[in-house]
Amino acid sequence: ALARSARLGHSMNTPVLTIEERQNLESGAWFAKLSQPLRNAILSRAYVRRLNDGSALAARGIPAEDWYGVARGAVRVSLVSLSGKQVTLTYCEPGVWFGDIRFLMAAAHHDADAHGETTLLCVRKADFKDLLAQHAELYDALLRLNCRRLRLMFNQFEDLNTKPLSARLAKQIIL
């Protein structure tokens, strides 16, 4: 483990995931369906980042640096409207992976910040590209992940256009 840590350029003080954080990631619907070799490859290339509540993770217009898996807490994805109001689009909770779309674009389209004490498993862009080159399975897995996101987005549009506010609020509380 020490040799691997040195090879990856991590210091001895690099934080590690707690058992609960690791379980949160491994039990996530998307990650759990990956083959064991791919899961191991992702974990071996990742580093842990801990954020305090409200800490900025990404800002609109800034190029992507990492791909993230939420191990604890949540990440609020938002934007600021023309009137200056912050609008929350979604929360990425434990087990959710995000940031891959930003690698395909020139810069982030939204802001992202920690919601509560948050732990992330982070994969640098170069390592993400290496994972894609070495594991063809990751392409299909990312396609499934983004199809799920698209389905959720369509469901939200449907709710906004067909359900009264009380029904939408009840659904959000249940979620």
Tab-separated table of C-alpha atoms in Angstrom:
chain	number	residue	atom	x	y	z
A	1	ALA	CA	0.000	0.000	0.000
A	2	LEU	CA	2.840	2.381	0.818
A	3	ALA	CA	4.544	1.726	-2.511
A	4	ARG	CA	1.290	2.259	-4.399
A	5	SER	CA	0.698	5.487	-2.474
A	6	ALA	CA	4.168	6.726	-3.404
A	7	ARG	CA	3.662	5.762	-7.078
A	8	LEU	CA	0.422	7.745	-7.179
A	9	GLY	CA	2.155	10.773	-5.732
A	10	HIS	CA	0.127	10.752	-2.520
A	11	SER	CA	1.673	11.618	0.794
A	12	MET	CA	1.340	9.467	3.875
A	13	ASN	CA	-1.286	11.972	5.095
A	14	THR	CA	-3.656	11.363	2.175
A	15	PRO	CA	-7.115	10.760	3.629
A	16	VAL	CA	-8.706	7.378	3.104
A	17	LEU	CA	-12.349	6.403	2.964
A	18	THR	CA	-14.011	5.178	6.123
A	19	ILE	CA	-15.749	1.802	5.973
A	20	GLU	CA	-19.131	3.572	5.767
A	21	GLU	CA	-17.947	5.863	2.953
A	22	ARG	CA	-16.591	2.921	0.972
A	23	GLN	CA	-19.883	1.051	1.455
A	24	ASN	CA	-21.807	4.124	0.255
A	25	LEU	CA	-19.804	4.151	-2.979
A	26	GLU	CA	-19.817	0.416	-3.566
A	27	SER	CA	-23.559	0.084	-2.947
A	28	GLY	CA	-24.423	2.914	-5.342
A	29	ALA	CA	-26.704	1.651	-8.118
A	30	TRP	CA	-24.260	2.513	-10.916
A	31	PHE	CA	-20.940	1.508	-9.320
A	32	ALA	CA	-22.309	-1.790	-7.971
A	33	LYS	CA	-23.083	-2.959	-11.530
A	34	LEU	CA	-19.508	-2.513	-12.761
A	35	SER	CA	-17.214	-5.524	-13.015
A	36	GLN	CA	-14.871	-6.038	-10.074
A	37	PRO	CA	-11.760	-5.314	-12.216
A	38	LEU	CA	-13.219	-1.960	-13.314
A	39	ARG	CA	-14.271	-1.034	-9.767
A	40	ASN	CA	-10.761	-1.881	-8.552
A	41	ALA	CA	-9.193	0.168	-11.356
A	42	ILE	CA	-11.317	3.209	-10.503
A	43	LEU	CA	-10.553	2.920	-6.791
A	44	SER	CA	-6.818	2.504	-7.443
A	45	ARG	CA	-6.663	5.747	-9.442
A	46	ALA	CA	-8.771	7.837	-7.084
A	47	TYR	CA	-7.964	10.107	-4.182
A	48	VAL	CA	-10.168	11.246	-1.313
A	49	ARG	CA	-11.264	14.837	-0.847
A	50	ARG	CA	-13.163	16.117	2.183
A	51	LEU	CA	-15.174	19.331	2.004
A	52	ASN	CA	-16.834	21.466	4.649
A	53	ASP	CA	-20.436	22.546	4.216
A	54	GLY	CA	-20.678	25.194	1.496
A	55	SER	CA	-17.192	24.615	0.072
A	56	ALA	CA	-17.030	25.254	-3.654
A	57	LEU	CA	-16.236	22.257	-5.832
A	58	ALA	CA	-16.880	23.612	-9.331
A	59	ALA	CA	-17.826	26.957	-10.782
A	60	ARG	CA	-19.566	27.788	-14.020
A	61	GLY	CA	-17.047	28.508	-16.758
A	62	ILE	CA	-14.125	26.738	-15.069
A	63	PRO	CA	-12.659	23.660	-16.841
A	64	ALA	CA	-13.141	20.263	-15.210
A	65	GLU	CA	-10.334	18.741	-13.181
A	66	ASP	CA	-11.879	15.624	-11.656
A	67	TRP	CA	-14.631	13.035	-11.893
A	68	TYR	CA	-16.378	12.494	-8.566
A	69	GLY	CA	-18.088	9.783	-6.563
A	70	VAL	CA	-19.958	10.978	-3.478
A	71	ALA	CA	-18.980	8.890	-0.458
A	72	ARG	CA	-20.642	11.005	2.253
A	73	GLY	CA	-22.752	14.144	2.411
A	74	ALA	CA	-23.995	15.668	-0.826
A	75	VAL	CA	-23.055	18.050	-3.602
A	76	ARG	CA	-25.547	20.749	-4.578
A	77	VAL	CA	-25.539	21.507	-8.309
A	78	SER	CA	-26.906	24.978	-8.950
A	79	LEU	CA	-26.838	28.114	-11.028
A	80	VAL	CA	-27.435	31.791	-10.454
A	81	SER	CA	-30.368	33.232	-12.393
A	82	LEU	CA	-30.221	36.542	-14.242
A	83	SER	CA	-31.953	38.129	-11.235
A	84	GLY	CA	-29.153	36.870	-8.952
A	85	LYS	CA	-31.145	34.090	-7.285
A	86	GLN	CA	-29.381	30.769	-6.670
A	87	VAL	CA	-31.405	27.921	-8.173
A	88	THR	CA	-30.674	24.382	-7.016
A	89	LEU	CA	-30.945	21.901	-9.884
A	90	THR	CA	-30.144	18.687	-8.022
A	91	TYR	CA	-28.239	17.095	-5.181
A	92	CYS	CA	-25.675	14.355	-5.781
A	93	GLU	CA	-25.896	12.084	-2.760
A	94	PRO	CA	-23.786	9.135	-1.552
A	95	GLY	CA	-23.240	6.558	-4.272
A	96	VAL	CA	-23.723	9.070	-7.104
A	97	TRP	CA	-20.944	9.694	-9.640
A	98	PHE	CA	-20.780	12.949	-11.603
A	99	GLY	CA	-18.458	15.254	-13.487
A	100	ASP	CA	-17.912	13.023	-16.506
A	101	ILE	CA	-19.998	15.288	-18.743
A	102	ARG	CA	-17.724	18.216	-17.888
A	103	PHE	CA	-14.774	16.354	-19.417
A	104	LEU	CA	-16.546	16.446	-22.774
A	105	MET	CA	-17.253	20.167	-22.558
A	106	ALA	CA	-14.867	23.084	-22.402
A	107	ALA	CA	-16.019	24.172	-18.937
A	108	ALA	CA	-18.602	23.581	-16.230
A	109	HIS	CA	-22.140	24.732	-16.983
A	110	HIS	CA	-23.193	24.857	-13.339
A	111	ASP	CA	-21.824	25.539	-9.892
A	112	ALA	CA	-21.290	22.697	-7.420
A	113	ASP	CA	-20.694	22.968	-3.695
A	114	ALA	CA	-20.718	20.729	-0.647
A	115	HIS	CA	-24.044	20.353	1.124
A	116	GLY	CA	-23.046	19.332	4.629
A	117	GLU	CA	-19.735	17.698	5.486
A	118	THR	CA	-18.928	15.879	2.251
A	119	THR	CA	-16.419	13.222	1.211
A	120	LEU	CA	-15.661	12.654	-2.455
A	121	LEU	CA	-13.674	10.025	-4.288
A	122	CYS	CA	-11.951	11.924	-7.098
A	123	VAL	CA	-10.398	10.713	-10.340
A	124	ARG	CA	-8.196	13.160	-12.234
A	125	LYS	CA	-8.976	13.788	-15.894
A	126	ALA	CA	-5.835	12.013	-17.164
A	127	ASP	CA	-6.618	8.955	-15.033
A	128	PHE	CA	-10.228	9.019	-16.248
A	129	LYS	CA	-8.990	8.939	-19.851
A	130	ASP	CA	-6.628	6.064	-19.018
A	131	LEU	CA	-9.525	4.147	-17.464
A	132	LEU	CA	-11.527	4.629	-20.669
A	133	ALA	CA	-8.575	3.420	-22.756
A	134	GLN	CA	-8.016	0.339	-20.596
A	135	HIS	CA	-11.635	-0.620	-19.810
A	136	ALA	CA	-14.056	-0.589	-22.756
A	137	GLU	CA	-16.776	-1.519	-20.252
A	138	LEU	CA	-16.565	2.028	-18.866
A	139	TYR	CA	-17.984	3.487	-22.106
A	140	ASP	CA	-21.163	1.403	-21.796
A	141	ALA	CA	-21.371	2.113	-18.077
A	142	LEU	CA	-21.138	5.871	-18.661
A	143	LEU	CA	-23.776	5.628	-21.372
A	144	ARG	CA	-26.116	3.876	-18.897
A	145	LEU	CA	-25.323	6.483	-16.249
A	146	ASN	CA	-26.137	9.361	-18.577
A	147	CYS	CA	-29.288	7.673	-19.898
A	148	ARG	CA	-30.477	7.389	-16.295
A	149	ARG	CA	-29.761	11.097	-15.747
A	150	LEU	CA	-31.684	11.953	-18.911
A	151	ARG	CA	-34.651	9.844	-17.797
A	152	LEU	CA	-34.686	11.605	-14.410
A	153	MET	CA	-34.553	14.973	-16.127
A	154	PHE	CA	-37.497	14.061	-18.388
A	155	ASN	CA	-39.426	12.898	-15.319
A	156	GLN	CA	-38.793	16.281	-13.693
A	157	PHE	CA	-39.991	18.108	-16.811
A	158	GLU	CA	-43.095	15.952	-16.868
A	159	ASP	CA	-43.782	16.681	-13.200
A	160	LEU	CA	-43.280	20.428	-13.700
A	161	ASN	CA	-45.737	20.481	-16.577
A	162	THR	CA	-48.390	18.066	-15.332
A	163	LYS	CA	-48.474	18.042	-11.519
A	164	PRO	CA	-49.573	20.691	-9.055
A	165	LEU	CA	-47.022	22.160	-6.661
A	166	SER	CA	-48.324	20.098	-3.722
A	167	ALA	CA	-47.754	16.832	-5.629
A	168	ARG	CA	-44.252	17.914	-6.686
A	169	LEU	CA	-43.359	18.855	-3.110
A	170	ALA	CA	-44.684	15.540	-1.797
A	171	LYS	CA	-42.560	13.664	-4.345
A	172	GLN	CA	-39.445	15.641	-3.355
A	173	ILE	CA	-40.034	14.908	0.332
A	174	ILE	CA	-40.385	11.203	-0.415
A	175	LEU	CA	-37.158	11.263	-2.471
